[in-house]
Tab-separated table of C-alpha atoms and ligand atoms in Angstrom:
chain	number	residue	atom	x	y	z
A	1	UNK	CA	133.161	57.807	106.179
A	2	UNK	CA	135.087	54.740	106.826
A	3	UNK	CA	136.048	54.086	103.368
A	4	UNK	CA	136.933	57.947	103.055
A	5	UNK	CA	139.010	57.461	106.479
A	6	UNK	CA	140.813	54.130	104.698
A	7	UNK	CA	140.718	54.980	101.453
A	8	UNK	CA	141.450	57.666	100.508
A	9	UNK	CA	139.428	59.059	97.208
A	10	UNK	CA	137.670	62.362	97.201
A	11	UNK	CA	138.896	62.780	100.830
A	12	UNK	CA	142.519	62.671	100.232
A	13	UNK	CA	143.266	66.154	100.047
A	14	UNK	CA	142.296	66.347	103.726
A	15	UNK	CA	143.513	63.242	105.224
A	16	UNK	CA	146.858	63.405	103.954
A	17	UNK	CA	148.532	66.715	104.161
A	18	UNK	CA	152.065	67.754	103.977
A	19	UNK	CA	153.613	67.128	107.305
A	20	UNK	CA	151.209	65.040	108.917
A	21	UNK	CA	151.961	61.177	109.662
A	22	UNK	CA	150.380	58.742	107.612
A	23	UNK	CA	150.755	54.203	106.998
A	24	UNK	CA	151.688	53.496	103.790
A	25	UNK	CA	152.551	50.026	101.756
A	26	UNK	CA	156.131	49.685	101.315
A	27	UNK	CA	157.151	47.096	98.728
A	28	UNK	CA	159.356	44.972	101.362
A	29	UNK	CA	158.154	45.422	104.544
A	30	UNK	CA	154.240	46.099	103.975
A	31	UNK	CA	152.344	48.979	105.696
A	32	UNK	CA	155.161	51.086	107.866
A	33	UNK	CA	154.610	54.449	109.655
A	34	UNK	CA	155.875	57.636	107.605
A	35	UNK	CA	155.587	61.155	107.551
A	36	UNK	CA	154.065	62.881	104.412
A	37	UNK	CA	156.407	65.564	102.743
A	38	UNK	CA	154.744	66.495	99.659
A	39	UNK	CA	151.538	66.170	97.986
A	40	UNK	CA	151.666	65.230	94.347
A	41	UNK	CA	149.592	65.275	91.592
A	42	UNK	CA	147.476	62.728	90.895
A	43	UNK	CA	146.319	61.579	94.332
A	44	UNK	CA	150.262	60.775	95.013
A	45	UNK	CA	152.381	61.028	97.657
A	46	UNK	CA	156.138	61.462	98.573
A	47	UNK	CA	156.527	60.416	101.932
A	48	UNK	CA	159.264	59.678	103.864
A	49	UNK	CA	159.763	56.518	106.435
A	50	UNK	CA	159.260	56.918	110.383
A	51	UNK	CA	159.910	53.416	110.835
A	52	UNK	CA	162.722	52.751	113.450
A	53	UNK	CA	163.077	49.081	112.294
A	54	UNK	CA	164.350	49.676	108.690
A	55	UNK	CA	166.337	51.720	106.268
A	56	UNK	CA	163.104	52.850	104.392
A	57	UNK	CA	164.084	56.914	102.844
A	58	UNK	CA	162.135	58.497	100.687
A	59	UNK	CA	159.050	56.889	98.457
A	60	UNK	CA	155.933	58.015	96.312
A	61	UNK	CA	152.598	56.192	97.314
A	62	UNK	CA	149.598	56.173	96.099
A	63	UNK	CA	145.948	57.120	98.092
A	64	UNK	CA	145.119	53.375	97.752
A	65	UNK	CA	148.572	52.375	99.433
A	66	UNK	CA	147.841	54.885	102.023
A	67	UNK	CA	145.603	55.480	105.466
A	68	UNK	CA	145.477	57.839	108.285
A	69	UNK	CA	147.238	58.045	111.768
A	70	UNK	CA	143.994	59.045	113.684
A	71	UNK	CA	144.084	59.868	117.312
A	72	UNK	CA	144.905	57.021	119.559
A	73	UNK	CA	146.127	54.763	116.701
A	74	UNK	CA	149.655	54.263	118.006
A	75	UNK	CA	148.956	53.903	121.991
A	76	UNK	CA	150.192	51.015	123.285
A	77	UNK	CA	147.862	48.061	123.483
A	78	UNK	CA	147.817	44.351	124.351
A	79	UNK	CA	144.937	43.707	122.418
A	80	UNK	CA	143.926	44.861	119.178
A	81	UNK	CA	140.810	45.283	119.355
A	82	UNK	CA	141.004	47.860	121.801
A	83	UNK	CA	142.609	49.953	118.785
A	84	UNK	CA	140.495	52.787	117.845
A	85	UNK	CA	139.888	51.060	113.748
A	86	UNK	CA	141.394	47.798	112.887
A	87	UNK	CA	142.840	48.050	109.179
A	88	UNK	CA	146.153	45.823	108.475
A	89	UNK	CA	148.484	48.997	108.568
A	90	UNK	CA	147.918	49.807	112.709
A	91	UNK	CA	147.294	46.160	113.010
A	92	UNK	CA	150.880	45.526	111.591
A	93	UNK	CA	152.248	48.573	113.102
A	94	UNK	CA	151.632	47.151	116.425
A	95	UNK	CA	152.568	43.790	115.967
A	96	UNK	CA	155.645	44.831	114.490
A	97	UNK	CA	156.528	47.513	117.033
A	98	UNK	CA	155.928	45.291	120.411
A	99	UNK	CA	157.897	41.963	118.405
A	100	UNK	CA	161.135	44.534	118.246
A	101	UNK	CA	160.762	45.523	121.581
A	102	UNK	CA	160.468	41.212	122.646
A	103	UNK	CA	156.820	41.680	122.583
A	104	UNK	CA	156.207	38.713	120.517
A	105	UNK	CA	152.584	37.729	121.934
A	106	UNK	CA	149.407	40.204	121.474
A	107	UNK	CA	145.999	39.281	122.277
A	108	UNK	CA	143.614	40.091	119.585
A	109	UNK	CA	140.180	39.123	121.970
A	110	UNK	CA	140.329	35.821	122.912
A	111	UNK	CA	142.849	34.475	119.896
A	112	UNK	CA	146.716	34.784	120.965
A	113	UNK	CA	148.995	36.089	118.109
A	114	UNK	CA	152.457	35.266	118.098
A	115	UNK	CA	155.330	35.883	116.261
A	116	UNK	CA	158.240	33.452	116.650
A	117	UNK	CA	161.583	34.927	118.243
A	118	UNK	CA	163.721	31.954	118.120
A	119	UNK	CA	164.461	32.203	121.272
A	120	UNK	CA	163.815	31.275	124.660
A	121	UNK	CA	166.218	34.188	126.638
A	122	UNK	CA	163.726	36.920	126.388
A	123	UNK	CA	163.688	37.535	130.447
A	124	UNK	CA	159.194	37.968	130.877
A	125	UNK	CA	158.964	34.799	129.409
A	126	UNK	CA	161.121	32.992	130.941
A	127	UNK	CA	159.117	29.933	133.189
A	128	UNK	CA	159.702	31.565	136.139
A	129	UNK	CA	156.965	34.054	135.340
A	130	UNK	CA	154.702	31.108	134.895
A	131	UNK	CA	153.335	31.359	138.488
A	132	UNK	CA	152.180	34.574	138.133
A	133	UNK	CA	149.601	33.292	135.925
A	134	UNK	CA	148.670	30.345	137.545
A	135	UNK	CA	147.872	32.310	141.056
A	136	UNK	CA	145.274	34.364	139.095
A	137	UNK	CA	142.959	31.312	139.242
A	138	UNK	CA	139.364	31.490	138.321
A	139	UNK	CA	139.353	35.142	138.059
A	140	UNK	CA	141.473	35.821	135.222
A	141	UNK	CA	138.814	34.645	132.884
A	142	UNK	CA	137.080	36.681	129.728
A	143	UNK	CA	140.258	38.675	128.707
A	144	UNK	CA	140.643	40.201	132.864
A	145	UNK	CA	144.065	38.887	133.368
A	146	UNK	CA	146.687	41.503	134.683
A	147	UNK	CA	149.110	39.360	133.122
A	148	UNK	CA	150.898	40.171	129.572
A	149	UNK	CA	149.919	37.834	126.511
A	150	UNK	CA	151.333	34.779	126.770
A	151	UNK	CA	150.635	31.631	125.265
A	152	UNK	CA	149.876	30.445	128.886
A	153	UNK	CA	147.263	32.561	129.079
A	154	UNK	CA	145.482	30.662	126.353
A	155	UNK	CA	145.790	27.514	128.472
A	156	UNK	CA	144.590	29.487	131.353
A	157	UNK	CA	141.425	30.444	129.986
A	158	UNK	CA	140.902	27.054	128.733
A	159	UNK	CA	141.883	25.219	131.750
A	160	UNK	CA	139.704	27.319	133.831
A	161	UNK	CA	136.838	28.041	131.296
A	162	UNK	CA	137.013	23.756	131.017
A	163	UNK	CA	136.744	23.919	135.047
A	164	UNK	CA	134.156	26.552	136.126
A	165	UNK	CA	131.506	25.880	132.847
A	166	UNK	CA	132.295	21.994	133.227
A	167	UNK	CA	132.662	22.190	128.945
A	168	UNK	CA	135.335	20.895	127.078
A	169	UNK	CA	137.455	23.723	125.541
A	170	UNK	CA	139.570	23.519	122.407
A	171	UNK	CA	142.691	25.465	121.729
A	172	UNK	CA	143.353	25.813	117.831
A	173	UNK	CA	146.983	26.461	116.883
A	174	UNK	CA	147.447	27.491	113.236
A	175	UNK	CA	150.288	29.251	111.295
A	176	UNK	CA	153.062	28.885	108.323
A	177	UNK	CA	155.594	26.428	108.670
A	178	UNK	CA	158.156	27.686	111.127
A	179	UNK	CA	155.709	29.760	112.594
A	180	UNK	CA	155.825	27.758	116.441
A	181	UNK	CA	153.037	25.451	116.423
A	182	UNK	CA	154.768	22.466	117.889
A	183	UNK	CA	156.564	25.017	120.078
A	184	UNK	CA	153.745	26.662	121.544
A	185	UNK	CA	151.834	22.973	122.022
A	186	UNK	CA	154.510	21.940	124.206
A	187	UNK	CA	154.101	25.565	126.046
A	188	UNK	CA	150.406	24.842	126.911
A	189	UNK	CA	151.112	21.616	127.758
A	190	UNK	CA	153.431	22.095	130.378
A	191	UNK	CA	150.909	25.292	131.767
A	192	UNK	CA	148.085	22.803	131.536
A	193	UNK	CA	150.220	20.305	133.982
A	194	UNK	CA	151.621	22.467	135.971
A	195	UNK	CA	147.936	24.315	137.020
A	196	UNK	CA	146.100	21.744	137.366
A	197	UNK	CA	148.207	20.391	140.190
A	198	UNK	CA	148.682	24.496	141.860
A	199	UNK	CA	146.976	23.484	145.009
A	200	UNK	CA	147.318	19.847	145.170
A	201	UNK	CA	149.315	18.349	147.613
A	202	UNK	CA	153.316	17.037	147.069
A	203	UNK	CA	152.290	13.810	146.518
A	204	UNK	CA	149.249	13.995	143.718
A	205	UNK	CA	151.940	16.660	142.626
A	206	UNK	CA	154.614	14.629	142.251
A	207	UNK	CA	151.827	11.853	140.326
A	208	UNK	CA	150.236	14.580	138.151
A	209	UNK	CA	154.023	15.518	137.021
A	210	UNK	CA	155.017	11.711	136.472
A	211	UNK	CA	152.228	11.421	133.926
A	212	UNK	CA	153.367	15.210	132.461
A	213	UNK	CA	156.725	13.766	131.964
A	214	UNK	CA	155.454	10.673	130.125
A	215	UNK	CA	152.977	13.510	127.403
A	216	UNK	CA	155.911	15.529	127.350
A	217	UNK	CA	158.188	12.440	126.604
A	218	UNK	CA	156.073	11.676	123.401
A	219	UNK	CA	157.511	15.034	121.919
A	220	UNK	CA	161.066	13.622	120.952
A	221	UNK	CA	159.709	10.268	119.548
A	222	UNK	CA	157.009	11.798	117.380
A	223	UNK	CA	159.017	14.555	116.192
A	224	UNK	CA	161.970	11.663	115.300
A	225	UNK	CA	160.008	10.058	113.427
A	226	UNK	CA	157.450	12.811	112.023
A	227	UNK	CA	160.007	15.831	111.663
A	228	UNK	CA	162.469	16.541	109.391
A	229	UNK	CA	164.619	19.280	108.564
A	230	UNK	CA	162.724	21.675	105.570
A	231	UNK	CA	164.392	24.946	103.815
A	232	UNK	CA	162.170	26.166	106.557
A	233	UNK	CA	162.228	25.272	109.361
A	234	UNK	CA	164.687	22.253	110.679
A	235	UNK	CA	162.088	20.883	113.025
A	236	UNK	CA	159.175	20.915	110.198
A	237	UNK	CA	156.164	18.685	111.502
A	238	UNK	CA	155.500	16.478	108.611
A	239	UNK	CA	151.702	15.813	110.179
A	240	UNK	CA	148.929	17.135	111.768
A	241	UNK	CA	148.303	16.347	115.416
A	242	UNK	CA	145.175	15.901	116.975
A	243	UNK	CA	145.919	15.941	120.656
A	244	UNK	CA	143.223	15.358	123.622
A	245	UNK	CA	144.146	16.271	127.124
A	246	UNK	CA	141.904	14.831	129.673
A	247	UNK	CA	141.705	15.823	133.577
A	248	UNK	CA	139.560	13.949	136.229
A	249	UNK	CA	136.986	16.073	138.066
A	250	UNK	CA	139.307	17.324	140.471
A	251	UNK	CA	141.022	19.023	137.266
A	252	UNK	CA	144.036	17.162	138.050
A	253	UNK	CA	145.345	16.233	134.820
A	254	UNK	CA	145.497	12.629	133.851
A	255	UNK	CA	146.958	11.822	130.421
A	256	UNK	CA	146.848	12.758	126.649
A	257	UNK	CA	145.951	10.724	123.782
A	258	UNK	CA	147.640	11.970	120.027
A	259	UNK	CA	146.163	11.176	116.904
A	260	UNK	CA	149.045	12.032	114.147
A	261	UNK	CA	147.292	12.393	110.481
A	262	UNK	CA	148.383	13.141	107.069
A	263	UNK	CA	152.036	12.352	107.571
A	264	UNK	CA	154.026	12.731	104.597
A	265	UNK	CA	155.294	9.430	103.149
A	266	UNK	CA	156.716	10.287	100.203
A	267	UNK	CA	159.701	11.615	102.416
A	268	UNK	CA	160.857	8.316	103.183
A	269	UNK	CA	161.686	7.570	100.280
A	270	UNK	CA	162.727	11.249	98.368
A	271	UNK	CA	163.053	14.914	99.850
A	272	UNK	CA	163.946	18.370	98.155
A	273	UNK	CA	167.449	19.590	97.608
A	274	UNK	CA	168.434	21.250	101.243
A	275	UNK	CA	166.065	19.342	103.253
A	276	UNK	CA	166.071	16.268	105.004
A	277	UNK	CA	164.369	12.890	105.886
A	278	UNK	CA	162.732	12.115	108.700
A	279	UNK	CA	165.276	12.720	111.766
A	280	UNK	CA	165.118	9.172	113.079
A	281	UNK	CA	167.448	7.982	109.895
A	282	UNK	CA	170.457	10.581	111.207
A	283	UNK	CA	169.560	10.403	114.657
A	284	UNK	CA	170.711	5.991	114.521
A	285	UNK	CA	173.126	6.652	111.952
A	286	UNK	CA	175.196	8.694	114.430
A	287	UNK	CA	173.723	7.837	117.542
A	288	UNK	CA	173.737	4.103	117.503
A	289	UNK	CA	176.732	2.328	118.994
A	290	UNK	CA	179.321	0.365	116.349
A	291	UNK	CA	177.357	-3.055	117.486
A	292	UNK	CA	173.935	-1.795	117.268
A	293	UNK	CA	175.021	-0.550	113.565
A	294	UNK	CA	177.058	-3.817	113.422
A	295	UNK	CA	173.954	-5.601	114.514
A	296	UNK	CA	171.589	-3.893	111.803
A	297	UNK	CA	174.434	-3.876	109.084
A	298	UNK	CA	174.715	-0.599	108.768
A	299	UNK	CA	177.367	1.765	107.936
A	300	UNK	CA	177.412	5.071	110.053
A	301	UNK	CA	177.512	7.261	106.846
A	302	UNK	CA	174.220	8.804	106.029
A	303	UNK	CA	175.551	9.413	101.866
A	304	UNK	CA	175.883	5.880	102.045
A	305	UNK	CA	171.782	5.392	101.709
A	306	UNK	CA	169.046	6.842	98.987
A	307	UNK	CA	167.173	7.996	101.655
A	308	UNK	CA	169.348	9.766	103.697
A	309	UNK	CA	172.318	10.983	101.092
A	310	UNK	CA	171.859	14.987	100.041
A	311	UNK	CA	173.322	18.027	100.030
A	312	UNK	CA	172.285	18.452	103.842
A	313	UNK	CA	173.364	15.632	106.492
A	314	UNK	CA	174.094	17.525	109.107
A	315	UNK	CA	172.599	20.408	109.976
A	316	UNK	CA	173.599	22.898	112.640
A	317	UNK	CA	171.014	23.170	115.058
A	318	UNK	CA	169.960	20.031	114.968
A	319	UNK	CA	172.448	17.672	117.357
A	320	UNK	CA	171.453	14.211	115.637
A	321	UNK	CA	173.541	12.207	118.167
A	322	UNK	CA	172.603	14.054	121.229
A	323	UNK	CA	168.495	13.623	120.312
A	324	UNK	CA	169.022	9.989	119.134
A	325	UNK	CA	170.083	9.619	123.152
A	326	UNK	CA	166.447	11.369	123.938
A	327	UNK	CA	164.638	9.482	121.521
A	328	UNK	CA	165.844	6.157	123.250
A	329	UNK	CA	165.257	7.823	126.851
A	330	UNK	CA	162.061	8.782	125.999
A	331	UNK	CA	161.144	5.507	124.731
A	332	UNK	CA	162.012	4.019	127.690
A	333	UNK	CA	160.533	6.642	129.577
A	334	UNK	CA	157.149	5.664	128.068
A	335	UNK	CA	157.749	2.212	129.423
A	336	UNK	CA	158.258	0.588	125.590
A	337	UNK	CA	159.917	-2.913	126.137
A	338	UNK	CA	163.578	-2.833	124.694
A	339	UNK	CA	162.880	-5.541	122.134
A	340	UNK	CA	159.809	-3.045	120.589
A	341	UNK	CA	162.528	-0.216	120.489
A	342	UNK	CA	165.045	-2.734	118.236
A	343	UNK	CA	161.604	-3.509	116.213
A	344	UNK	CA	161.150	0.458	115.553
A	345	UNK	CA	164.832	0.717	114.669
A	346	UNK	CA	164.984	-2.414	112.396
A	347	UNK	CA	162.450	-1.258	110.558
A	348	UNK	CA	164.197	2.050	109.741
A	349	UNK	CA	166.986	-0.262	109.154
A	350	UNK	CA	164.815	-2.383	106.337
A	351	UNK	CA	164.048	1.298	104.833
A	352	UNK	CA	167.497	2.391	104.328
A	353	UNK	CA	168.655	-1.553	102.591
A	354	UNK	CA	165.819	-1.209	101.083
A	355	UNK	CA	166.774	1.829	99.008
A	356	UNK	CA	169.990	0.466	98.082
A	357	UNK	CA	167.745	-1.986	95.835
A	358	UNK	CA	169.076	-2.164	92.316
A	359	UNK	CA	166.351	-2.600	89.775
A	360	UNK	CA	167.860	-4.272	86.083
A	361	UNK	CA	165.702	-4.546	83.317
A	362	UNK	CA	165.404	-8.285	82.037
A	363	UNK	CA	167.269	-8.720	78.768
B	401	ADP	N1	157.814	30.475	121.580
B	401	ADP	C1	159.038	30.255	121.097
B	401	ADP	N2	160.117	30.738	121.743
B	401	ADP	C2	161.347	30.529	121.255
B	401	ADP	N3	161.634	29.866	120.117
B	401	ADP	C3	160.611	29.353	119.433
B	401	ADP	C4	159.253	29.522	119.878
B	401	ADP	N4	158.449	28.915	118.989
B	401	ADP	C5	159.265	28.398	118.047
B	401	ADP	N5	160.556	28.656	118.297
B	401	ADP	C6	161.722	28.252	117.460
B	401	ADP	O1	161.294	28.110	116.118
B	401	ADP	C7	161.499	26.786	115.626
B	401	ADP	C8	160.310	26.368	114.762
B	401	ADP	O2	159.156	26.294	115.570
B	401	ADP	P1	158.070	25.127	115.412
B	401	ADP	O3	157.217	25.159	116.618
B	401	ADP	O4	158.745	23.837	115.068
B	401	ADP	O5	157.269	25.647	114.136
B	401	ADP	P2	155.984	25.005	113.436
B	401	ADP	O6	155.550	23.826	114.255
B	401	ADP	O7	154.968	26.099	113.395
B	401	ADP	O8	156.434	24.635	112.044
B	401	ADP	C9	161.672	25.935	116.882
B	401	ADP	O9	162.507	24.842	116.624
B	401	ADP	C10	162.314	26.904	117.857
B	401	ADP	O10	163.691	27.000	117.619
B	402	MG	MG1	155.522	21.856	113.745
């Protein structure tokens, strides 16, 4: 009955009929909601778009391309599995519905799906909802939470799943390039921080957030030296990050330890047409003051150097001079010694002289 239901075959007749709604595949934007206007001969279709979102008209599907609206399909839902069938056409009618009305997170169980908005200004996500969460407590466990999907919800669970079993928890975050990894990473961090010190006092407060600062300070130096700009996404992670968040048994939280892997050296030295090297090359390029560059014998233009000459220098949401100031903040932040922060930057000094090498063949 299922496959009937999905699709289509001998059932067709009856579970698409002229003026009933139906999904179908659309070329471009994959399974949309539509309306069907005419039944065609061989187990075809003209249907016409419902979809709000785009400028879809008129189109002949096929059975396969098609599947029912059953009752209950479109009600609104938080999580998908509450849907009445999961199939990718009410799975993506969902998801697509709530991210153009700023819905970007969905719970599907106990996984968080979320599609990136690029930007931060959507009003129920802003951090002043965060509390709301965090006063929940213990009992928002298991999927009860009376608060919207949210990536801090993830952290929730695992803060308090981590607190009331006594089990370590792990929080998986995987997607395309682009998609908000590193994004949502920092999100949980900061929920992780910020709940674990909800009903401690000013002080262990104030001690819990000097350590936050310090994780959260390791996000500008990694990503100088382990992001680059890619066709896309300008703040691509070049490596995988292990991270390991550790709280004492109070479940005040007490540090982080990262292990980067698989970082992409070949970058140094060459990257596509329209993408970048690693940010730290720009950042000191046009960050540095004339005697640092002096100092380092450099000259502030990046075309000037293998490894940082392109089509793409600048890039425009990327403000190389303003991060450059964070990336030496945060260094110091961390407590590096100022002679270890002229190492780091020497050696990206040795990289760029080094690729003005000249190689000549021996006569
Ligand atoms: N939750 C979010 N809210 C707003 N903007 C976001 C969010 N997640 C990502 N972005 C935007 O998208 C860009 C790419 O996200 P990023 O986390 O770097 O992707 P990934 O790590 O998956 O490659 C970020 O620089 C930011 O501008
Ligand atoms: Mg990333």
């Amino acid at each position: 009955m299922f496959k009937n239901l999905l699709q289509g075959g001998a059932g067709d007749q009856q579970t698409f009929v002229e003026g009933k709604e139906c999904f179908f595949k659309h070329p471009e934007h994959c399974w949309l909601l539509g309306l069907v206007e005419k039944v065609l001969p061989k187990n075809q279709f003209e249907i016409s778009s419902l979809d709000e979102y785009s400028k879809v008209g008129r189109i002949t599907v096929k059975a396969d391309d098609m599947a029912p609206v059953v009752a209950g399909i479109k009600e609104e839902v938080r999580d998908l599995l509450h849907l009445p069938y999961l199939h990718d056409s009410a799975l993506l009618y969902h998801v697509r519905q709530r991210y153009f009305r700023n819905q970007i997170y969905t719970n599907i169980g106990p996984i968080l799906l979320a599609l990136n908005p690029y930007t931060y200004e959507i009003p129920h996500y802003k951090n002043d909802r965060m509390p709301g969460y965090i006063r929940e407590g213990s009992s928002a466990l298991y999927g009860k939470s009376s608060q919207i999907p949210h990536s801090w919800g993830t952290a929730h669970e695992a803060y308090w799943l981590m607190r009331t079993k006594g089990q370590n928890q792990s929080i998986l975050v995987s997607g395309e390039s682009g998609a908000g990894k590193t994004e949502a990473v920092k999100i949980v961090l900061r929920y992780l921080a910020t709940c674990s010190t909800s009903q401690a006092s000013a002080a262990i407060r104030e001690k819990v957030q000097a350590i936050a600062d310090r994780v959260e300070a390791t996000s500008p130096i990694l990503e100088a030296f382990g992001n680059a700009c890619t066709l896309l996404n300008d703040n691509s992670s070049r490596f995988g990050k292990f991270m390991t968040v550790e709280f004492d048994a109070m479940g005040l939280f007490t540090g982080a330890e990262i292990t980067p892997y698989l970082l992409e050296k070949s970058r140094v030295v060459q990257h596509a047409p329209g993408e970048r090297t690693y940010h730290s090359f720009y950042q000191m390029l046009s960050g540095a003051s004339q005697e640092d560059l002096d100092r380092w014998h450099l000259q502030r233009d990046p075309q000037a150097y293998s490894v940082t000459k392109g089509k793409v220098v600048v890039v425009e949401t990327v403000d190389d001079v303003a991060d450059y100031r964070a990336v030496r903040e945060a260094m110091n932040l961390m407590g590096m010694m100022e002679e270890d922060e002229e190492t780091v930057y020497r050696v990206c000094a040795a990289i760029l002289h080094l690729s003005q090498l000249q190689f000549i063949e021996r006569a």
